[in-house]
């Protein structure tokens, strides 16, 4: 039982830190509220969709910026997509990193775009690893709860 | 005697409420939302939000697919055909003109009636605004259309509301936004109850309309972006207001007639 309580506390503290450090915002709370008995894996499902979508977009952005003639309109459209999807799951830092990126696209500033892409990639990899850690902790807690039930 | 009457009134009220709740549940279960968004994440979110309210949800990823679903995808071809045939008809000076909107019977079988269209504004290809225009100029013109956007652009909002959008919501959508859409669930209930019930129940439907108006007025809140021409926001509400006034007038006229009859017969 102590192990479970400790896990609960760890999970609580970790989640709180993600909000405090700005990795997650209120929209993530909204996702958690939408998770219930009928939709027990809703958060993981949506976040997984985000990971797949974000990686696809980041690859496209890398390819686009590597070309001789850069299509800034197309670039901006992709950044807009990423900005939207990160906002929808509450990945605040990724969302914020997309804002200057869009400005550089409008200005057709290649160097600015390249720097922004690096920043977005950095924020994305951070939030991805944080969320994966969070989900792992939740799994451990669930496993511990099930183990308790079996003992009883 | 008075007490007896009051008791019977009190007994009727909870029954009416239960009936209304039951109808609302039944209506919500059949309430069909067409969600249009190019983002897979946002489609998932919309689906969860509406399915959680016992609504049926159909998701499509583009305006073109939405038109196809509504049976409007061949409208351009139809228009071309209609214009050429209209032209030839005019030349032969015939009074008849072919219809420009698809006949409901021509709609694909198996498509259940759509009660609400939720569409993203910014989409590749056809935008939410273009979709709105097409819908409002078609057989589906009375279906409420709600536009969603991640960008708070007042001119964009005014433009959509003027074109007939019922609401303009900022993304990402939240549970509280769903509450704002409750009046549309009730309106569709209102329409079905008008068909089924007699004039005696018009009091309850009038109350719904009045509450809807109050809710709609209060819902112009922080989450819904404020536009400088905020008066324009009230324009689409005029339809609901007119309906409310119409019901109130009917009630007033019936009351006056009843009083007149009482006076005549007393």
Short mmCIF file of C-alpha atoms in Angstrom, two decimals:
data_model
loop_
_atom_site.label_atom_id
_atom_site.label_comp_id
_atom_site.label_asym_id
_atom_site.label_seq_id
_atom_site.Cartn_x
_atom_site.Cartn_y
_atom_site.Cartn_z
CA UNK A 1 0.00 0.00 0.00
CA UNK A 2 2.88 2.36 0.85
CA UNK A 3 4.36 1.75 -2.58
CA UNK A 4 1.09 2.74 -4.18
CA UNK A 5 0.77 5.90 -2.11
CA UNK A 6 4.32 6.82 -3.04
CA UNK A 7 3.56 6.24 -6.73
CA UNK A 8 0.48 8.42 -6.43
CA UNK A 9 2.47 11.21 -4.87
CA UNK A 10 5.19 10.93 -7.50
CA UNK A 11 2.62 11.09 -10.27
CA UNK A 12 0.88 14.08 -8.68
CA UNK A 13 4.16 15.98 -8.19
CA UNK A 14 5.40 15.17 -11.68
CA UNK A 15 2.17 16.31 -13.30
CA UNK A 16 2.22 19.51 -11.23
CA UNK A 17 5.80 20.22 -12.34
CA UNK A 18 4.85 19.86 -16.01
CA UNK A 19 2.22 22.54 -15.56
CA UNK A 20 4.50 24.76 -13.51
CA UNK A 21 7.30 24.58 -16.06
CA UNK A 22 4.87 25.46 -18.84
CA UNK A 23 5.12 22.18 -20.72
CA UNK A 24 1.39 21.66 -20.32
CA UNK A 25 -1.50 24.08 -20.01
CA UNK A 26 -5.19 23.94 -19.11
CA UNK A 27 -6.12 22.22 -22.36
CA UNK A 28 -4.39 19.08 -21.05
CA UNK A 29 -6.74 19.21 -18.05
CA UNK A 30 -9.64 19.35 -20.52
CA UNK A 31 -8.39 16.14 -22.13
CA UNK A 32 -8.19 14.47 -18.72
CA UNK A 33 -11.76 15.53 -18.00
CA UNK A 34 -12.88 13.86 -21.22
CA UNK A 35 -11.39 10.56 -20.05
CA UNK A 36 -13.87 8.30 -18.29
CA UNK A 37 -15.05 4.68 -18.06
CA UNK A 38 -16.38 4.81 -21.63
CA UNK A 39 -13.16 6.42 -22.89
CA UNK A 40 -10.47 5.07 -20.52
CA UNK A 41 -7.51 5.71 -22.83
CA UNK A 42 -8.64 8.99 -24.34
CA UNK A 43 -5.61 11.04 -23.26
CA UNK A 44 -3.06 8.50 -24.48
CA UNK A 45 -4.95 8.12 -27.77
CA UNK A 46 -5.08 11.86 -28.48
CA UNK A 47 -1.48 12.42 -27.43
CA UNK A 48 -0.32 9.52 -29.62
CA UNK A 49 -2.16 11.06 -32.56
CA UNK A 50 -0.35 14.30 -31.79
CA UNK A 51 3.06 12.59 -31.70
CA UNK A 52 2.46 10.98 -35.10
CA UNK A 53 1.11 14.20 -36.61
CA UNK A 54 3.89 16.36 -35.17
CA UNK A 55 6.65 14.06 -36.40
CA UNK A 56 5.15 14.03 -39.88
CA UNK A 57 5.01 17.83 -39.91
CA UNK A 58 8.53 18.27 -38.52
CA UNK A 59 9.88 15.99 -41.27
CA UNK A 60 8.01 18.01 -43.89
CA UNK A 61 9.37 21.25 -42.45
CA UNK A 62 12.93 19.90 -42.50
CA UNK A 63 12.53 18.78 -46.11
CA UNK A 64 10.94 22.08 -47.18
CA UNK A 65 13.67 24.18 -45.59
CA UNK A 66 16.34 22.02 -47.22
CA UNK A 67 15.14 22.85 -50.73
CA UNK A 68 16.72 25.41 -53.01
CA UNK A 69 13.54 27.31 -53.60
CA UNK A 70 11.56 27.42 -50.37
CA UNK A 71 7.78 27.56 -50.56
CA UNK A 72 7.15 29.82 -47.55
CA UNK A 73 3.39 29.65 -47.94
CA UNK A 74 3.44 25.89 -47.69
CA UNK A 75 5.89 26.12 -44.80
CA UNK A 76 3.59 28.50 -42.96
CA UNK A 77 0.61 26.20 -43.53
CA UNK A 78 2.48 23.33 -41.88
CA UNK A 79 3.59 25.43 -38.93
CA UNK A 80 -0.01 26.60 -38.54
CA UNK A 81 -1.09 22.95 -38.41
CA UNK A 82 1.48 22.12 -35.75
CA UNK A 83 0.57 25.22 -33.77
CA UNK A 84 -3.07 24.14 -33.81
CA UNK A 85 -2.54 20.52 -32.87
CA UNK A 86 -0.11 21.34 -30.05
CA UNK A 87 -2.64 23.84 -28.70
CA UNK A 88 -5.39 21.19 -28.87
CA UNK A 89 -3.51 18.85 -26.54
CA UNK A 90 -2.13 21.54 -24.28
CA UNK A 91 1.52 21.29 -25.35
CA UNK A 92 2.06 24.93 -24.48
CA UNK A 93 5.79 25.31 -25.21
CA UNK A 94 5.53 23.69 -28.63
CA UNK A 95 2.58 25.95 -29.42
CA UNK A 96 4.52 29.05 -28.33
CA UNK A 97 7.60 28.05 -30.33
CA UNK A 98 5.46 27.98 -33.48
CA UNK A 99 4.52 31.65 -33.16
CA UNK A 100 7.88 33.25 -34.09
CA UNK A 101 8.29 30.50 -36.70
CA UNK A 102 5.16 31.74 -38.48
CA UNK A 103 6.43 35.31 -38.36
CA UNK A 104 9.70 34.26 -40.01
CA UNK A 105 7.72 32.42 -42.70
CA UNK A 106 5.76 35.59 -43.44
CA UNK A 107 9.01 37.57 -43.61
CA UNK A 108 10.54 34.83 -45.76
CA UNK A 109 13.51 34.81 -43.40
CA UNK A 110 15.33 31.52 -43.99
CA UNK A 111 17.73 31.83 -41.07
CA UNK A 112 14.91 32.72 -38.74
CA UNK A 113 12.93 29.71 -39.96
CA UNK A 114 15.87 27.36 -39.46
CA UNK A 115 16.43 28.59 -35.91
CA UNK A 116 12.73 28.32 -35.16
CA UNK A 117 12.59 24.81 -36.52
CA UNK A 118 15.40 23.83 -34.15
CA UNK A 119 13.54 25.40 -31.26
CA UNK A 120 10.26 23.65 -32.13
CA UNK A 121 12.05 20.30 -32.50
CA UNK A 122 13.72 20.82 -29.14
CA UNK A 123 10.45 21.67 -27.37
CA UNK A 124 8.70 18.79 -29.06
CA UNK A 125 11.28 16.21 -27.98
CA UNK A 126 11.12 17.57 -24.42
CA UNK A 127 7.33 17.37 -24.14
CA UNK A 128 7.30 13.98 -25.81
CA UNK A 129 9.69 12.48 -23.29
CA UNK A 130 7.85 14.16 -20.39
CA UNK A 131 4.49 12.81 -21.49
CA UNK A 132 5.90 9.35 -22.09
CA UNK A 133 7.28 9.42 -18.55
CA UNK A 134 3.88 10.55 -17.27
CA UNK A 135 2.05 7.73 -19.05
CA UNK A 136 4.58 5.21 -17.74
CA UNK A 137 4.01 6.39 -14.18
CA UNK A 138 0.25 6.07 -14.68
CA UNK A 139 0.70 2.55 -15.96
CA UNK A 140 2.80 1.63 -12.93
CA UNK A 141 0.19 3.07 -10.61
CA UNK A 142 -2.56 1.15 -12.37
CA UNK A 143 -0.53 -2.06 -12.19
CA UNK A 144 0.07 -1.47 -8.49
CA UNK A 145 -3.68 -0.92 -7.89
CA UNK A 146 -4.53 -4.12 -9.75
CA UNK A 147 -1.91 -6.00 -7.73
CA UNK A 148 -3.52 -4.72 -4.52
CA UNK A 149 -6.92 -5.95 -5.71
CA UNK A 150 -5.51 -9.39 -6.41
CA UNK A 151 -3.96 -9.62 -2.94
CA UNK A 152 -7.29 -8.70 -1.36
CA UNK B 1 -61.13 24.28 -4.43
CA UNK B 2 -58.22 26.57 -5.11
CA UNK B 3 -55.88 24.19 -3.29
CA UNK B 4 -57.18 21.34 -5.42
CA UNK B 5 -56.48 23.30 -8.58
CA UNK B 6 -53.01 24.23 -7.36
CA UNK B 7 -52.23 20.61 -6.53
CA UNK B 8 -53.30 19.46 -9.96
CA UNK B 9 -51.13 22.17 -11.51
CA UNK B 10 -48.19 21.06 -9.39
CA UNK B 11 -48.80 17.46 -10.42
CA UNK B 12 -48.79 18.44 -14.10
CA UNK B 13 -45.52 20.41 -13.88
CA UNK B 14 -43.14 17.56 -12.87
CA UNK B 15 -44.81 15.36 -15.49
CA UNK B 16 -44.21 18.02 -18.14
CA UNK B 17 -40.59 18.35 -17.01
CA UNK B 18 -40.07 14.57 -17.19
CA UNK B 19 -41.62 14.48 -20.65
CA UNK B 20 -39.40 17.33 -21.80
CA UNK B 21 -36.29 15.67 -20.34
CA UNK B 22 -37.21 12.42 -22.05
CA UNK B 23 -37.77 14.20 -25.36
CA UNK B 24 -34.46 16.05 -24.92
CA UNK B 25 -32.62 12.77 -24.30
CA UNK B 26 -34.30 11.15 -27.29
CA UNK B 27 -33.53 14.18 -29.41
CA UNK B 28 -29.90 14.32 -28.28
CA UNK B 29 -29.52 10.63 -29.07
CA UNK B 30 -30.62 11.37 -32.61
CA UNK B 31 -28.88 14.70 -32.80
CA UNK B 32 -26.51 14.37 -35.70
CA UNK B 33 -23.38 16.50 -35.89
CA UNK B 34 -21.28 16.77 -39.02
CA UNK B 35 -17.73 17.72 -37.95
CA UNK B 36 -15.41 19.12 -40.61
CA UNK B 37 -11.72 19.55 -39.73
CA UNK B 38 -8.46 18.73 -41.49
CA UNK B 39 -6.71 18.04 -38.16
CA UNK B 40 -7.00 14.45 -36.96
CA UNK B 41 -6.49 15.59 -33.36
CA UNK B 42 -9.29 18.13 -33.55
CA UNK B 43 -11.61 15.59 -35.19
CA UNK B 44 -10.93 13.21 -32.31
CA UNK B 45 -11.67 15.96 -29.81
CA UNK B 46 -14.92 16.94 -31.55
CA UNK B 47 -15.99 13.34 -31.76
CA UNK B 48 -15.40 12.82 -28.03
CA UNK B 49 -17.13 16.07 -27.07
CA UNK B 50 -20.29 15.31 -29.00
CA UNK B 51 -20.45 11.54 -28.49
CA UNK B 52 -20.21 12.31 -24.78
CA UNK B 53 -23.52 14.14 -25.16
CA UNK B 54 -25.13 11.12 -26.82
CA UNK B 55 -25.00 12.74 -30.24
CA UNK B 56 -24.26 10.95 -33.44
CA UNK B 57 -21.08 12.35 -34.99
CA UNK B 58 -19.84 12.09 -38.56
CA UNK B 59 -16.30 13.38 -39.12
CA UNK B 60 -14.88 14.44 -42.46
CA UNK B 61 -11.49 15.97 -43.16
CA UNK B 62 -12.41 18.55 -45.82
CA UNK B 63 -15.10 20.90 -47.08
CA UNK B 64 -15.35 18.89 -50.29
CA UNK B 65 -16.08 15.71 -48.37
CA UNK B 66 -18.65 17.58 -46.27
CA UNK B 67 -20.44 18.72 -49.43
CA UNK B 68 -20.28 15.20 -50.79
CA UNK B 69 -21.84 13.89 -47.60
CA UNK B 70 -24.62 16.47 -47.81
CA UNK B 71 -25.27 15.54 -51.42
CA UNK B 72 -24.09 18.91 -52.67
CA UNK B 73 -20.89 17.87 -54.41
CA UNK B 74 -22.39 17.83 -57.89
CA UNK B 75 -23.97 21.24 -57.40
CA UNK B 76 -21.51 22.92 -59.80
CA UNK B 77 -22.32 20.41 -62.50
CA UNK B 78 -26.01 20.85 -61.76
CA UNK B 79 -25.68 24.61 -61.92
CA UNK B 80 -23.90 24.40 -65.26
CA UNK B 81 -26.57 22.09 -66.59
CA UNK B 82 -29.30 24.24 -65.11
CA UNK B 83 -27.89 27.44 -66.53
CA UNK B 84 -27.57 26.01 -69.99
CA UNK B 85 -31.04 24.48 -69.84
CA UNK B 86 -32.46 27.68 -68.28
CA UNK B 87 -30.91 29.66 -71.08
CA UNK B 88 -32.47 27.43 -73.71
CA UNK B 89 -35.81 27.55 -71.87
CA UNK B 90 -35.75 31.35 -71.72
CA UNK B 91 -34.98 31.43 -75.38
CA UNK B 92 -38.06 29.34 -76.02
CA UNK B 93 -39.92 31.66 -73.57
CA UNK B 94 -41.23 29.02 -71.20
CA UNK B 95 -42.35 30.12 -67.69
CA UNK B 96 -40.89 27.03 -66.00
CA UNK B 97 -37.40 27.11 -64.52
CA UNK B 98 -35.49 24.08 -63.24
CA UNK B 99 -34.59 23.95 -59.54
CA UNK B 100 -31.05 24.99 -58.65
CA UNK B 101 -30.88 23.17 -55.33
CA UNK B 102 -30.81 19.39 -55.08
CA UNK B 103 -34.10 17.68 -54.46
CA UNK B 104 -34.05 16.00 -51.03
CA UNK B 105 -34.98 12.79 -52.78
CA UNK B 106 -31.76 13.02 -54.75
CA UNK B 107 -29.72 12.90 -51.54
CA UNK B 108 -27.87 9.65 -50.92
CA UNK B 109 -29.89 7.03 -49.17
CA UNK B 110 -28.75 6.18 -45.65
CA UNK B 111 -27.62 9.70 -44.76
CA UNK B 112 -29.51 10.67 -41.64
CA UNK B 113 -30.57 14.30 -41.27
CA UNK B 114 -27.78 16.59 -40.10
CA UNK B 115 -28.74 18.81 -37.16
CA UNK B 116 -25.52 20.77 -36.71
CA UNK B 117 -22.41 21.43 -38.78
CA UNK B 118 -19.17 22.18 -36.92
CA UNK B 119 -16.45 23.35 -39.27
CA UNK B 120 -12.89 24.55 -38.95
CA UNK B 121 -12.24 27.86 -40.70
CA UNK B 122 -8.73 27.27 -42.00
CA UNK B 123 -8.56 24.17 -44.15
CA UNK B 124 -6.58 23.34 -47.28
CA UNK B 125 -8.76 23.63 -50.37
CA UNK B 126 -12.23 24.75 -49.35
CA UNK B 127 -12.29 26.93 -46.24
CA UNK B 128 -14.94 26.77 -43.54
CA UNK B 129 -16.29 30.07 -44.84
CA UNK B 130 -16.72 28.66 -48.36
CA UNK B 131 -18.47 25.63 -46.91
CA UNK B 132 -20.74 27.92 -44.90
CA UNK B 133 -21.74 29.83 -48.04
CA UNK B 134 -22.49 26.66 -49.94
CA UNK B 135 -24.56 25.21 -47.09
CA UNK B 136 -26.54 28.43 -46.57
CA UNK B 137 -27.39 28.51 -50.27
CA UNK B 138 -28.67 24.95 -50.30
CA UNK B 139 -31.36 22.58 -49.04
CA UNK B 140 -29.42 22.49 -45.74
CA UNK B 141 -29.66 26.26 -45.19
CA UNK B 142 -31.63 25.92 -41.94
CA UNK B 143 -29.01 23.69 -40.31
CA UNK B 144 -26.96 25.70 -37.81
CA UNK B 145 -23.33 26.07 -38.82
CA UNK B 146 -20.67 26.76 -36.21
CA UNK B 147 -17.25 27.97 -37.34
CA UNK B 148 -14.15 27.19 -35.28
CA UNK B 149 -10.79 28.89 -35.55
CA UNK B 150 -7.55 29.03 -33.63
CA UNK B 151 -7.19 32.68 -34.64
CA UNK B 152 -9.11 35.54 -33.12
CA UNK B 153 -9.62 37.80 -36.13
CA UNK B 154 -12.60 40.16 -35.64
CA UNK B 155 -13.15 40.75 -39.36
CA UNK B 156 -13.18 37.01 -39.96
CA UNK B 157 -15.72 36.53 -37.17
CA UNK B 158 -18.02 39.28 -38.52
CA UNK B 159 -17.76 37.88 -42.01
CA UNK B 160 -18.83 34.42 -40.88
CA UNK B 161 -21.66 35.63 -38.69
CA UNK B 162 -22.96 37.84 -41.51
CA UNK B 163 -22.92 34.88 -43.86
CA UNK B 164 -25.22 33.06 -41.44
CA UNK B 165 -22.95 31.17 -39.05
CA UNK B 166 -24.73 30.66 -35.75
CA UNK B 167 -21.59 30.80 -33.62
CA UNK B 168 -17.90 31.40 -33.97
CA UNK B 169 -15.84 29.47 -31.43
CA UNK B 170 -12.16 29.75 -30.64
CA UNK B 171 -10.05 26.63 -30.67
CA UNK B 172 -9.17 24.53 -28.89
CA UNK B 173 -12.73 23.57 -28.05
CA UNK B 174 -13.61 22.82 -24.46
CA UNK B 175 -16.49 21.28 -22.54
CA UNK B 176 -17.81 24.77 -21.73
CA UNK B 177 -18.21 25.42 -25.46
CA UNK B 178 -20.53 22.44 -25.67
CA UNK B 179 -22.79 24.10 -23.12
CA UNK B 180 -23.02 27.09 -25.42
CA UNK B 181 -24.39 24.82 -28.10
CA UNK B 182 -27.20 23.48 -25.87
CA UNK B 183 -29.73 25.97 -27.35
CA UNK B 184 -29.28 24.26 -30.73
CA UNK B 185 -30.08 20.87 -29.19
CA UNK B 186 -33.18 22.44 -27.64
CA UNK B 187 -34.19 24.28 -30.82
CA UNK B 188 -34.25 21.04 -32.72
CA UNK B 189 -36.33 19.58 -29.89
CA UNK B 190 -38.53 22.69 -30.11
CA UNK B 191 -39.11 22.14 -33.82
CA UNK B 192 -40.10 18.52 -33.35
CA UNK B 193 -42.37 19.31 -30.40
CA UNK B 194 -44.12 22.05 -32.38
CA UNK B 195 -45.06 19.47 -34.97
CA UNK B 196 -46.30 16.95 -32.42
CA UNK B 197 -47.93 18.94 -29.60
CA UNK B 198 -51.01 21.21 -29.47
CA UNK B 199 -51.26 24.95 -28.72
CA UNK B 200 -51.58 24.24 -24.96
CA UNK B 201 -47.94 23.26 -24.82
CA UNK B 202 -46.82 26.38 -26.66
CA UNK B 203 -46.24 27.94 -23.21
CA UNK B 204 -43.43 25.48 -22.50
CA UNK B 205 -41.83 25.91 -25.93
CA UNK B 206 -42.08 29.69 -25.55
CA UNK B 207 -40.23 29.39 -22.26
CA UNK B 208 -37.54 27.38 -24.03
CA UNK B 209 -37.22 30.11 -26.62
CA UNK B 210 -37.03 32.81 -23.95
CA UNK B 211 -34.40 30.86 -22.05
CA UNK B 212 -32.51 30.27 -25.31
CA UNK B 213 -32.49 34.01 -25.95
CA UNK B 214 -31.23 34.75 -22.45
CA UNK B 215 -28.58 32.04 -22.74
CA UNK B 216 -27.54 33.24 -26.19
CA UNK B 217 -27.22 36.81 -24.99
CA UNK B 218 -25.16 35.75 -22.00
CA UNK B 219 -23.00 33.50 -24.09
CA UNK B 220 -21.29 36.40 -25.83
CA UNK B 221 -18.47 35.89 -23.35
CA UNK B 222 -14.67 35.85 -23.12
CA UNK B 223 -14.28 32.45 -24.85
CA UNK B 224 -16.13 33.81 -27.90
CA UNK B 225 -13.92 36.51 -29.35
CA UNK B 226 -15.31 40.03 -29.22
CA UNK B 227 -15.46 41.87 -32.52
CA UNK B 228 -15.54 45.65 -32.80
CA UNK B 229 -18.82 45.35 -34.68
CA UNK B 230 -20.22 43.31 -31.81
CA UNK B 231 -23.74 44.46 -32.68
CA UNK B 232 -23.46 42.27 -35.78
CA UNK B 233 -23.31 39.24 -33.48
CA UNK B 234 -26.93 39.86 -32.49
CA UNK B 235 -28.08 39.69 -36.12
CA UNK B 236 -28.24 35.89 -36.40
CA UNK B 237 -30.01 35.88 -33.01
CA UNK B 238 -32.85 37.87 -34.58
CA UNK B 239 -34.23 34.69 -36.12
CA UNK B 240 -34.59 33.17 -32.65
CA UNK B 241 -35.97 36.46 -31.32
CA UNK B 242 -38.56 36.64 -34.10
CA UNK B 243 -39.64 33.11 -33.35
CA UNK B 244 -39.97 33.96 -29.68
CA UNK B 245 -41.98 37.09 -30.42
CA UNK B 246 -44.22 35.12 -32.79
CA UNK B 247 -44.99 32.52 -30.10
CA UNK B 248 -45.64 35.26 -27.55
CA UNK B 249 -48.05 37.00 -29.95
CA UNK B 250 -49.96 33.80 -30.58
CA UNK B 251 -50.28 33.28 -26.83
CA UNK B 252 -51.41 36.86 -26.25
CA UNK B 253 -54.02 36.66 -28.97
CA UNK B 254 -55.38 33.38 -27.56
CA UNK B 255 -55.60 34.92 -24.08
CA UNK B 256 -57.46 37.96 -25.41
CA UNK B 257 -59.90 35.72 -27.28
CA UNK B 258 -60.53 33.64 -24.16
CA UNK B 259 -61.20 36.80 -22.11
CA UNK B 260 -63.54 38.08 -24.81
CA UNK B 261 -65.47 34.82 -24.80
CA UNK B 262 -65.72 34.90 -21.00
CA UNK B 263 -67.09 38.45 -21.18
CA UNK B 264 -69.60 37.51 -23.87
CA UNK B 265 -70.89 34.47 -22.03
CA UNK B 266 -70.92 36.01 -18.51
#
